[in-house]
Short mmCIF file of C-alpha atoms in Angstrom, two decimals:
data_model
loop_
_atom_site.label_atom_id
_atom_site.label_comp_id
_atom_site.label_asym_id
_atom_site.label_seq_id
_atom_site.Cartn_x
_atom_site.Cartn_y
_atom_site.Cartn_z
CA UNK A 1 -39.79 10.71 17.30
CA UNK A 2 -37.49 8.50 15.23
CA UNK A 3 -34.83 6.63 17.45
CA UNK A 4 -31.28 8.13 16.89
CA UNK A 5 -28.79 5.56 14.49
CA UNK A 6 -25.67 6.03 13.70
CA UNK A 7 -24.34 7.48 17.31
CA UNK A 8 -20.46 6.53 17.34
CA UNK A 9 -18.34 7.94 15.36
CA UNK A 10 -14.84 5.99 14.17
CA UNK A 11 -12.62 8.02 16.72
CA UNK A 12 -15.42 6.89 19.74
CA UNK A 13 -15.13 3.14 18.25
CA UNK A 14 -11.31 3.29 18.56
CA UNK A 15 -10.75 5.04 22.19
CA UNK A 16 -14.05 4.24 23.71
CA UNK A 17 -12.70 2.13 27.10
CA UNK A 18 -15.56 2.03 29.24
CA UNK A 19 -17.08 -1.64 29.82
CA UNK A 20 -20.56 -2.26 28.70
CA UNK A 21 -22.69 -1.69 25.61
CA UNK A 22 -22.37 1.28 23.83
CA UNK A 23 -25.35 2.15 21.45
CA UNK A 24 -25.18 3.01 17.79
CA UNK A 25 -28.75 3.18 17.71
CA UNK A 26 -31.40 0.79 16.22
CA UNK A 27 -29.73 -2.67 17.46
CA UNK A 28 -26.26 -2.11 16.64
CA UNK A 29 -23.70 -1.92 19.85
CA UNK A 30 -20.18 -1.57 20.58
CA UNK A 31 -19.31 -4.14 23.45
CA UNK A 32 -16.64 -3.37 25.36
CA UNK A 33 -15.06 -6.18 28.24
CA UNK A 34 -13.88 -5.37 31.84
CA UNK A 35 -10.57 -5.02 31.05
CA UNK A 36 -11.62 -2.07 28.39
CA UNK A 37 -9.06 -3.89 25.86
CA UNK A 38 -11.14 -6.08 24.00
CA UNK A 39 -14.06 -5.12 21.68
CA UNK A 40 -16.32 -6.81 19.71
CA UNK A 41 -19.78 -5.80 17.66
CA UNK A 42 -23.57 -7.09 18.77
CA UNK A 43 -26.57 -6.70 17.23
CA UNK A 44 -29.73 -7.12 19.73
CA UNK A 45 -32.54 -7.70 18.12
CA UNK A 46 -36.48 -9.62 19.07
CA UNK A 47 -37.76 -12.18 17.32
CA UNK A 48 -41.15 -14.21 18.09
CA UNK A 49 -41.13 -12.71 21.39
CA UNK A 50 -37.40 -13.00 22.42
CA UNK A 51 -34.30 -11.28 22.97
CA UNK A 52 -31.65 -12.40 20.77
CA UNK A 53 -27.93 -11.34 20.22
CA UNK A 54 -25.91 -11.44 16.87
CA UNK A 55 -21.92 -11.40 17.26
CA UNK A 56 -20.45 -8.91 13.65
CA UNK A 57 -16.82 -9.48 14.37
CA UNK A 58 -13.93 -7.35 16.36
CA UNK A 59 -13.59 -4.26 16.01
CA UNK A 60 -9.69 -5.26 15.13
CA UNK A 61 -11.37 -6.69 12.17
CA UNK A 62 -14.76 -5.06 10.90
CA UNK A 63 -14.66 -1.31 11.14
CA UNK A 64 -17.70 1.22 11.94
CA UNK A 65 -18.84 1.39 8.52
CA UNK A 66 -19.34 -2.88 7.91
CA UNK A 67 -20.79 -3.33 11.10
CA UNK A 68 -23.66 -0.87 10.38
CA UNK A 69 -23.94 -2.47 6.76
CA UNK A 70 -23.76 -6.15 8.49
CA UNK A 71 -26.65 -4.86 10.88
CA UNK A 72 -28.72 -3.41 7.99
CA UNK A 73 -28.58 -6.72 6.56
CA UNK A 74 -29.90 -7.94 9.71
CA UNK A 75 -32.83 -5.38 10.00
CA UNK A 76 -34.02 -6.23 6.22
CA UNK A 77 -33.94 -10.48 7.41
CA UNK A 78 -36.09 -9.20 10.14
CA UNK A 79 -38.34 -7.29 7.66
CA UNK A 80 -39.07 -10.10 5.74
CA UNK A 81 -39.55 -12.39 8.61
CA UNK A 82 -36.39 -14.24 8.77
CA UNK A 83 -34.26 -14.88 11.87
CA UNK A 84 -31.33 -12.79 11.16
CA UNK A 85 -28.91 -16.05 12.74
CA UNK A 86 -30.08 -18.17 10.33
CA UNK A 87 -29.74 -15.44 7.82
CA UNK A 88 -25.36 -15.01 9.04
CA UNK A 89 -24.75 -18.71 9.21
CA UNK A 90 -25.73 -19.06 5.83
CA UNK A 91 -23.73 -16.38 4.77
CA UNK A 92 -20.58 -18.11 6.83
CA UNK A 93 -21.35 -21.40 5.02
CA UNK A 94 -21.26 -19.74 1.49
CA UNK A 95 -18.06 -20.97 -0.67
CA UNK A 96 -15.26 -19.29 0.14
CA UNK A 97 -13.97 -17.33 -2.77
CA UNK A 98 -9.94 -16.74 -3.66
CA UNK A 99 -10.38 -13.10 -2.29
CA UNK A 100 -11.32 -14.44 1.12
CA UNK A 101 -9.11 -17.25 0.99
CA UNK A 102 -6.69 -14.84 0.38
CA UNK A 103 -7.22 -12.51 4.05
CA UNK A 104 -7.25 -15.84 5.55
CA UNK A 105 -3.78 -16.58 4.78
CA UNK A 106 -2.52 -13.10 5.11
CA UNK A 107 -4.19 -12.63 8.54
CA UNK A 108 -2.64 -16.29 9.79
CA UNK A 109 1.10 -15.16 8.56
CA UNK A 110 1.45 -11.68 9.01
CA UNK A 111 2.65 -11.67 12.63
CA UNK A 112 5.69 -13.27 10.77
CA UNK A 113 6.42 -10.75 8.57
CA UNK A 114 8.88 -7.59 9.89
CA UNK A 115 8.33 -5.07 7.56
CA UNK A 116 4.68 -4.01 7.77
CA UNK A 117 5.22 -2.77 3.84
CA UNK A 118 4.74 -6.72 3.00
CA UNK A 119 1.34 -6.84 4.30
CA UNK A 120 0.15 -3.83 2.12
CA UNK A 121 2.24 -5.27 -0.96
CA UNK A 122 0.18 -8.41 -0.75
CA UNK A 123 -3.15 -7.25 0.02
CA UNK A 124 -2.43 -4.86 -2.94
CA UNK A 125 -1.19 -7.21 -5.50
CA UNK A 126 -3.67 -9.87 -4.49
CA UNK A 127 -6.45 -7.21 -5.19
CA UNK A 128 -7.64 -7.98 -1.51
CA UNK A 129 -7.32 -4.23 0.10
CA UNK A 130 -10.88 -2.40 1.03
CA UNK A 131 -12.28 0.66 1.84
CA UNK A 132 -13.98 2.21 4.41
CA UNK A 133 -17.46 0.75 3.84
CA UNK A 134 -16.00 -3.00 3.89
CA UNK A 135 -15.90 -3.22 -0.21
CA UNK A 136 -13.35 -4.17 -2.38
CA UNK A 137 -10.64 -1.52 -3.55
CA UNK A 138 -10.23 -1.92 -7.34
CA UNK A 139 -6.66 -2.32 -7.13
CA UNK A 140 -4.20 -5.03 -7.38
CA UNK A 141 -3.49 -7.61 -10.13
CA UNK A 142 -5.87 -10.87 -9.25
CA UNK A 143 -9.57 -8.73 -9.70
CA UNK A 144 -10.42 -11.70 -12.39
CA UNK A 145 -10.26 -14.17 -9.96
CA UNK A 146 -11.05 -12.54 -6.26
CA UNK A 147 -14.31 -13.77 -6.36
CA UNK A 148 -13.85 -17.34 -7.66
CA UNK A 149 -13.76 -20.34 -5.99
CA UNK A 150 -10.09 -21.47 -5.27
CA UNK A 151 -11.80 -25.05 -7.07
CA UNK A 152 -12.43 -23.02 -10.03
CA UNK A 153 -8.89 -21.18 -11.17
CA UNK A 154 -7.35 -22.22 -13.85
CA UNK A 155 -3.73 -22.69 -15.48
CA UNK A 156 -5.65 -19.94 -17.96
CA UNK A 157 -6.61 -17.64 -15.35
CA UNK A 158 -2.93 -17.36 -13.52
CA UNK A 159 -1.49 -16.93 -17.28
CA UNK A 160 -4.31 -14.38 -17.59
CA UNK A 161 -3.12 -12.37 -14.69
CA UNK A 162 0.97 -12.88 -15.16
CA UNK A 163 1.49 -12.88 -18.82
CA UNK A 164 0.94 -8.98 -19.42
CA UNK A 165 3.74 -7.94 -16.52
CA UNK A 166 5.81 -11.36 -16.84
CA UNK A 167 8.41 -9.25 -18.80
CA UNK A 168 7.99 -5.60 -17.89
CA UNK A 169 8.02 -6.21 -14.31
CA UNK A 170 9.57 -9.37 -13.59
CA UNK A 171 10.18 -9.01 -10.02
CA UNK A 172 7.02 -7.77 -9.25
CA UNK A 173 5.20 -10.71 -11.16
CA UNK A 174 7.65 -13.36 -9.51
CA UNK A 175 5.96 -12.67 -6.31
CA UNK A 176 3.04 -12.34 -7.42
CA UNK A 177 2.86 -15.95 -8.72
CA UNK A 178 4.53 -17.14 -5.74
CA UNK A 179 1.56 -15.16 -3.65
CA UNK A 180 -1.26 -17.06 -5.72
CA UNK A 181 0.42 -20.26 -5.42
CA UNK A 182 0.94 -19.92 -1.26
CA UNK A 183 -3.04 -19.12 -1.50
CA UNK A 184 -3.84 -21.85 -3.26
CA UNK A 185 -1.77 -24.69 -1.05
CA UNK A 186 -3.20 -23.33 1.75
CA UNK A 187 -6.80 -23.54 0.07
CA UNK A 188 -6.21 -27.20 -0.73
CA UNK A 189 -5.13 -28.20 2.77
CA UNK A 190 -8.19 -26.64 4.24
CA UNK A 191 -10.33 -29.03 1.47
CA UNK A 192 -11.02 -25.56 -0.75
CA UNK A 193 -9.34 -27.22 -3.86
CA UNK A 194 -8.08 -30.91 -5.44
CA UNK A 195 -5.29 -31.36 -7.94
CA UNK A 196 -2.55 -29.51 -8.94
CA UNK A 197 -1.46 -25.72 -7.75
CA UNK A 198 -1.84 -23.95 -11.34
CA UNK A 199 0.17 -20.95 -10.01
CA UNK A 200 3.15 -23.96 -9.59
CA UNK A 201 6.48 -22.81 -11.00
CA UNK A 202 8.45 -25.85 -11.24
CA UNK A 203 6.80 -28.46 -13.76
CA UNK A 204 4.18 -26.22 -14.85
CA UNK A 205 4.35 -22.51 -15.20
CA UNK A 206 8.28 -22.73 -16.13
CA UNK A 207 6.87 -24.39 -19.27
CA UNK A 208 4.27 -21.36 -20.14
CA UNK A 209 6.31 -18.42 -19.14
CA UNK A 210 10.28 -17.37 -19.68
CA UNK A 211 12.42 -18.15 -17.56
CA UNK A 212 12.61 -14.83 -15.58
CA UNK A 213 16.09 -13.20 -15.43
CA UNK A 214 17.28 -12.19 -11.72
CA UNK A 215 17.61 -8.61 -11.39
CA UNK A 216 20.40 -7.32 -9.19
CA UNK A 217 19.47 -4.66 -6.61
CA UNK A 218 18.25 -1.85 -7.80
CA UNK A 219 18.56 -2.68 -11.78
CA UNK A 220 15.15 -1.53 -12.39
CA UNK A 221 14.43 0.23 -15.74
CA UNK A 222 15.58 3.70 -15.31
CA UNK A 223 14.54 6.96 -17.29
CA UNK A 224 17.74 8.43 -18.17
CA UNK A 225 19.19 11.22 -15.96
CA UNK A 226 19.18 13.74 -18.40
CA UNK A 227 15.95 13.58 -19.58
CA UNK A 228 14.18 13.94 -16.23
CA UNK A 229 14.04 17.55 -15.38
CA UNK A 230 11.87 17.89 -19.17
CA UNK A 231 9.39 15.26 -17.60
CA UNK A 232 9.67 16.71 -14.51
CA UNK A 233 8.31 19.85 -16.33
CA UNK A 234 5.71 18.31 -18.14
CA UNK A 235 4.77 16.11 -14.85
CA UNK A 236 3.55 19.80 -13.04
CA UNK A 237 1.00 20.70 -16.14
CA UNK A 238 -0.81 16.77 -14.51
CA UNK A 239 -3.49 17.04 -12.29
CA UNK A 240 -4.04 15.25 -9.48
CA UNK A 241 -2.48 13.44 -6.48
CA UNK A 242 -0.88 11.08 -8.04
CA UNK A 243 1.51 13.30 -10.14
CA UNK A 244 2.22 15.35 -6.89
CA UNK A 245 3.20 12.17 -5.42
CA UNK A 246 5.32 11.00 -8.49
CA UNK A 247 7.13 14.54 -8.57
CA UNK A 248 7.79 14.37 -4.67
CA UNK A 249 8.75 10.98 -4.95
CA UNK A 250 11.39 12.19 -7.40
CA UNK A 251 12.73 14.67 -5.92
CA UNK A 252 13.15 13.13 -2.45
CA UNK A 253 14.83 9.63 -4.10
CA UNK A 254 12.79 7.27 -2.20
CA UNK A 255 10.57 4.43 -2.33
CA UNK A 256 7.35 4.02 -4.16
CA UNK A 257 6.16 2.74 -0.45
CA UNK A 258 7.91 5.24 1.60
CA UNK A 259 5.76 7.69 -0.29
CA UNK A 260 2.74 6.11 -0.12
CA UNK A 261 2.38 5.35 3.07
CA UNK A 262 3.94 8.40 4.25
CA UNK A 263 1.78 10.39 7.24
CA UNK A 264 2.15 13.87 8.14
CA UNK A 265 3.39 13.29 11.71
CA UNK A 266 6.19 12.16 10.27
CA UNK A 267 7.00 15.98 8.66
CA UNK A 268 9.16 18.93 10.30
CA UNK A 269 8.38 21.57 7.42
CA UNK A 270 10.25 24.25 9.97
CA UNK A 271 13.45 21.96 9.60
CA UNK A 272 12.52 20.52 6.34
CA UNK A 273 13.08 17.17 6.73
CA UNK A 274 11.15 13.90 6.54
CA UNK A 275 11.84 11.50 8.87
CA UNK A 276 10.96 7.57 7.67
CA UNK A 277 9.87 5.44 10.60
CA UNK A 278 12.57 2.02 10.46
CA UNK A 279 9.13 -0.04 10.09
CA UNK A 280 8.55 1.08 6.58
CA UNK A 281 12.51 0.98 5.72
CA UNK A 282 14.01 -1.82 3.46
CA UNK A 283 16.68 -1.46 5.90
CA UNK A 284 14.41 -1.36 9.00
CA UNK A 285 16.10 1.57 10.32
CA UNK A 286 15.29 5.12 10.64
CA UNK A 287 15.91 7.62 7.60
CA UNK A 288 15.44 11.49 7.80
CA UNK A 289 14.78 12.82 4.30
CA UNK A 290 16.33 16.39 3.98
CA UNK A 291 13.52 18.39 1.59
CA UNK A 292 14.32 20.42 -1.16
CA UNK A 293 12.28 23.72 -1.64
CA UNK A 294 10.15 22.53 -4.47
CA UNK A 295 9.23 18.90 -2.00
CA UNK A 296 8.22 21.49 0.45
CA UNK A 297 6.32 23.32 -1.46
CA UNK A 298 4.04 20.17 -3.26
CA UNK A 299 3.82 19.56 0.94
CA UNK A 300 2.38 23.10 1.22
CA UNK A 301 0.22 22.60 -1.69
CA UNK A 302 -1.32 19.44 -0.67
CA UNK A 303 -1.73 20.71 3.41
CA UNK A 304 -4.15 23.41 1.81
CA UNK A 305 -6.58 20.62 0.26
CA UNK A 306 -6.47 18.44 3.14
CA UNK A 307 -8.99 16.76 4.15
CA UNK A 308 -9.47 16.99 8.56
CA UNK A 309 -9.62 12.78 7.88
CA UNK A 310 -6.18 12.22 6.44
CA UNK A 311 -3.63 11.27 8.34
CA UNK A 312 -1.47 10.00 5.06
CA UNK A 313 -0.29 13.18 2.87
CA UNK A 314 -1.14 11.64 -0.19
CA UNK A 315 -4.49 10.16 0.21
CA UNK A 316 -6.38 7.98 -2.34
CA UNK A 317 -10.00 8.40 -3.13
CA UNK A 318 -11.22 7.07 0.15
CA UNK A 319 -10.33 8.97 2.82
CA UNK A 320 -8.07 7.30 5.46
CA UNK A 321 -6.39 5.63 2.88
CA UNK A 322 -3.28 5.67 1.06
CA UNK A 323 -3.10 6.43 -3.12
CA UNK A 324 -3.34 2.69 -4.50
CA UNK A 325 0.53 1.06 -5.12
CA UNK A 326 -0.14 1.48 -8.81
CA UNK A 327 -1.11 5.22 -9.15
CA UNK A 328 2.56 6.42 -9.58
CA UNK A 329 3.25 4.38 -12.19
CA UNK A 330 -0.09 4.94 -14.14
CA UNK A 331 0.72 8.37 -14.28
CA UNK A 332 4.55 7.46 -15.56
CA UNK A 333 2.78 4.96 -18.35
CA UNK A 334 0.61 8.03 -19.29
CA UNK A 335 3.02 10.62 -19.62
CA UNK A 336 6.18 8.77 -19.77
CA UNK A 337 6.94 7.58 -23.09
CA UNK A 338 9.32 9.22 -25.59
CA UNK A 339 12.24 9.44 -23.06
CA UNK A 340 15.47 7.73 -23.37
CA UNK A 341 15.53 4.28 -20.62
CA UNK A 342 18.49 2.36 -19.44
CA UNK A 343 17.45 -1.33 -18.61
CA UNK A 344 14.65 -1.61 -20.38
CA UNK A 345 11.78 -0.26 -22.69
CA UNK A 346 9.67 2.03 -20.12
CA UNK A 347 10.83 3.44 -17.18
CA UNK A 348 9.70 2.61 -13.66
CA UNK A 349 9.17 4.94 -10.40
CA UNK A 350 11.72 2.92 -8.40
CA UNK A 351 13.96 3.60 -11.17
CA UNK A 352 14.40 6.89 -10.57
CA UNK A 353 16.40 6.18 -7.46
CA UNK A 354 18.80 4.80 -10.47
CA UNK A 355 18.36 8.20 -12.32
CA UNK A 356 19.23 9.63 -9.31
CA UNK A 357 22.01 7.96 -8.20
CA UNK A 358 23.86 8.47 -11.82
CA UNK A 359 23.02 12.08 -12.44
CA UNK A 360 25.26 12.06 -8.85
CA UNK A 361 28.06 10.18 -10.41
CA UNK A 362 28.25 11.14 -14.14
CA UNK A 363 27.45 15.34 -13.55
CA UNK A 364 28.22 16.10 -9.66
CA UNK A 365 31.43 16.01 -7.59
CA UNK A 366 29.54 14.53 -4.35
CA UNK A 367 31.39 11.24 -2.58
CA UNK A 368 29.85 8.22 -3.22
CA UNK A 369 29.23 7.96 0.20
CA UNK A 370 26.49 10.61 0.58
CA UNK A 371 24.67 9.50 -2.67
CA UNK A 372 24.53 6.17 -0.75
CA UNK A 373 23.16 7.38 2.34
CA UNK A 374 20.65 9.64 0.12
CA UNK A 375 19.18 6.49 -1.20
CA UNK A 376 18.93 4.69 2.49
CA UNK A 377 21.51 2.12 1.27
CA UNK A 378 24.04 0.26 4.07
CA UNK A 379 27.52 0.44 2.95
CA UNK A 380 30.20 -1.06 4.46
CA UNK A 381 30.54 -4.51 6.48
CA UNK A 382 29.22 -4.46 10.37
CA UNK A 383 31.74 -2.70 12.10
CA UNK A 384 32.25 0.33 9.57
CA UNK A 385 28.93 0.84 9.83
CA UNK A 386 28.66 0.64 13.82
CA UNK A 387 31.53 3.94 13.58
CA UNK A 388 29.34 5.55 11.24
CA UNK A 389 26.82 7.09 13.42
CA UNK A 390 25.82 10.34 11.73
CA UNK A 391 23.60 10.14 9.13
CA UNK A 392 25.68 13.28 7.15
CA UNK A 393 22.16 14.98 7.03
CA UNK A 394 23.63 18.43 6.15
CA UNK A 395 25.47 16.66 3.50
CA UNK A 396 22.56 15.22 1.90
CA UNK A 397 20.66 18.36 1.97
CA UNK A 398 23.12 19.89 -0.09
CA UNK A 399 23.05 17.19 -2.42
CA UNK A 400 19.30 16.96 -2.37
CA UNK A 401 19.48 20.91 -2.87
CA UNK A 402 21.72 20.66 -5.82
CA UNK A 403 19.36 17.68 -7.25
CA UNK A 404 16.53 20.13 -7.01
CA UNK A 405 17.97 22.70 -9.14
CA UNK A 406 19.23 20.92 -11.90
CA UNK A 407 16.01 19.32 -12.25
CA UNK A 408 13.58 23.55 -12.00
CA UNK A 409 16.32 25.18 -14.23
CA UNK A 410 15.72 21.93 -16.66
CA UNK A 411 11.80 21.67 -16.12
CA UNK A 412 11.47 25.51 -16.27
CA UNK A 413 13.71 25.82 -19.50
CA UNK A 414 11.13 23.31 -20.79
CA UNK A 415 8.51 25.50 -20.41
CA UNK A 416 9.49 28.37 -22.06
#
């Protein structure tokens, strides 16, 4: 009888407390230490006679799925009658390529960083993210140059990469270049790199690339308010998750990142309303999201097809994961042209929060005040806001009621 493989599953791997080894069958075990805190993969294997152990990683870092496809690895060096150690430190002393250079850094700063929305922002736009089995996600902006050896980038590669969203989406490519260029220091400290940082603004880019203009808050390009419930309309005849995303996203007036990463725990359908954990808010405080019928009903929708592994309500591809931070605005670069755009040529997701914000001013009678707090923005100096402690929920919904039906009776009139 064949021995059993592939015994845990990723729930056991994450509450599994009991000390010892735990078997995933043909080498492969979960260690867990006395205290029932710390775990770590092993792979036991015999070689010439003798009982050897391979360390894989912690489980904080390599998930189910790459341990099993670091032990097959293992179990095909064994096949061909190599020592599977000598097999991993070879790997280990392979150059290091910009892509691992990259989770390096990220994983050495990110206990800095306060908003846990920066570390998926950089391990997006570095095209660094993976999936379940340990691969790269094909997301991101830097997928040229991932696997190259921080040695081997060029002025021409970083041009490459910032050139085609230098002007369309200056802030966005900003950081970007400021991302590569932090990479790249820290590659040439640890002795990855010589020479000059070609990612360097000052002296070097500045002459290759305009000098970017500084946005004010919130001047993102912005489809014009009255043309949104007719691509609202035309939005619903798209398939997919990402357009159900887009539409929701539009309707509720939040973040590209609030969406993404929203989860369903965070949901009270009875109450409708959506309430935004502080870590995920520019403002790091709480927001509750009063949801319009139609936001509750793409909810409904999407609750029918989901998947008993998502926690996130609009998941990508991969199960367990989030839609990638660029599949809202493929589906705007699709479908959006044709539409009249303040600020700019195309329109952007986050500028709908603009779209939003003047349909309130120009066509509604609602205070300033509430279209504020709609869009999670902190008005007023320290002490105004300390009085202010209601959120005027019931005075958003109405607002985010009335937002709702001026963009059906437009979207519907579309259709007819």
């Amino acid at each position: 009888m064949a021995r059993a493989i592939n015994r845990l599953t990723a729930r056991e791997v994450q509450t599994l407390k009991k000390p010892g080894r735990h078997a995933d069958g043909a080498g492969l075990y979960l260690s867990v230490d006395p205290t029932g805190t710390r775990k770590r993969w092993t792979f036991l294997f015999i070689l010439n006679g003798k009982r050897r152990e391979a360390g894989l990683g912690a489980v904080s870092e390599v998930s189910l799925a790459e341990a099993r496809r670091k032990a097959d690895a293992m179990r095909a060096a064994l096949r061909e009658g190599r020592d599977p150690l000598e097999v991993q430190a070879e790997k280990e002393t392979a150059p290091i390529t910009f892509g691992e250079a990259a989770l390096a850094y990220i994983e050495a700063h990110r206990s800095g960083w306060k908003n846990p929305k920066h570390l998926a922002q950089w391990r997006m736009t570095l095209s660094v993210q993976k999936d379940d089995d340990g691969g790269w996600r094909e997301t991101g902006y830097c997928t040229s140059i991932r696997d190259k050896r921080p040695a081997d980038i060029t002025t021409e590669d970083v041009l490459a990469i910032l050139s085609p969203i230098w002007t369309t989406k200056s802030e966005t490519a900003a950081r970007l270049r400021g991302r590569i260029e932090a990479i790249l220091d820290a590659a040439k400290v640890r002795g990855l790199r010589d020479g000059p940082n070609p990612a360097q603004w000052k002296g070097h880019m500045e002459h290759l690339l305009n000098k970017r203009k500084k946005l004010q808050r919130g001047h993102h390009p912005a489809m014009d308010y009255r043309d949104v419930p007719t691509f609202v309309g035309k939005l619903r005849l798209v398939r997919g998750m990402a357009a159900l995303a887009l539409e929701f996203t539009i309707l509720a007036a939040t973040r590209t990142s609030e969406t993404l990463l929203a989860r369903w725990g965070e949901i009270d359908l009875a109450e409708k309303v959506w309430t935004v954990p502080p870590e995920r808010m520019k403002g790091a405080r709480p927001h509750r999201v009063p949801l319009p019928a139609r936001a509750v009903d793409i909810l409904r929708l999407v609750g029918q097809i989901r998947h008993e592994a998502d926690d996130f309500i609009f998941p990508g591809q991969k199960h367990r994961q989030p839609l990638s931070g660029m599949s809202m605005e493929m589906v705007l670069r699709r479908h959006g042209s044709g539409y009249r755009v303040i600020g700019g040529d195309e329109p952007t997701v986050h500028g709908f929060r603009s779209s939003f914000r003047d349909w309130v001013g120009d066509a509604t009678e609602f205070q300033t005040e509430v279209a504020e707090a709609a869009l999670s923005h902190i008005e007023g100096d320290e002490t105004e806001q300390a009085y202010r402690r209601s959120d005027a929920l019931e005075k958003r919904r109405k607002l985010m009621d009335a937002w709702d039906t001026y963009l059906e009776v437009g979207a519907s009139a579309d259709r007819k």
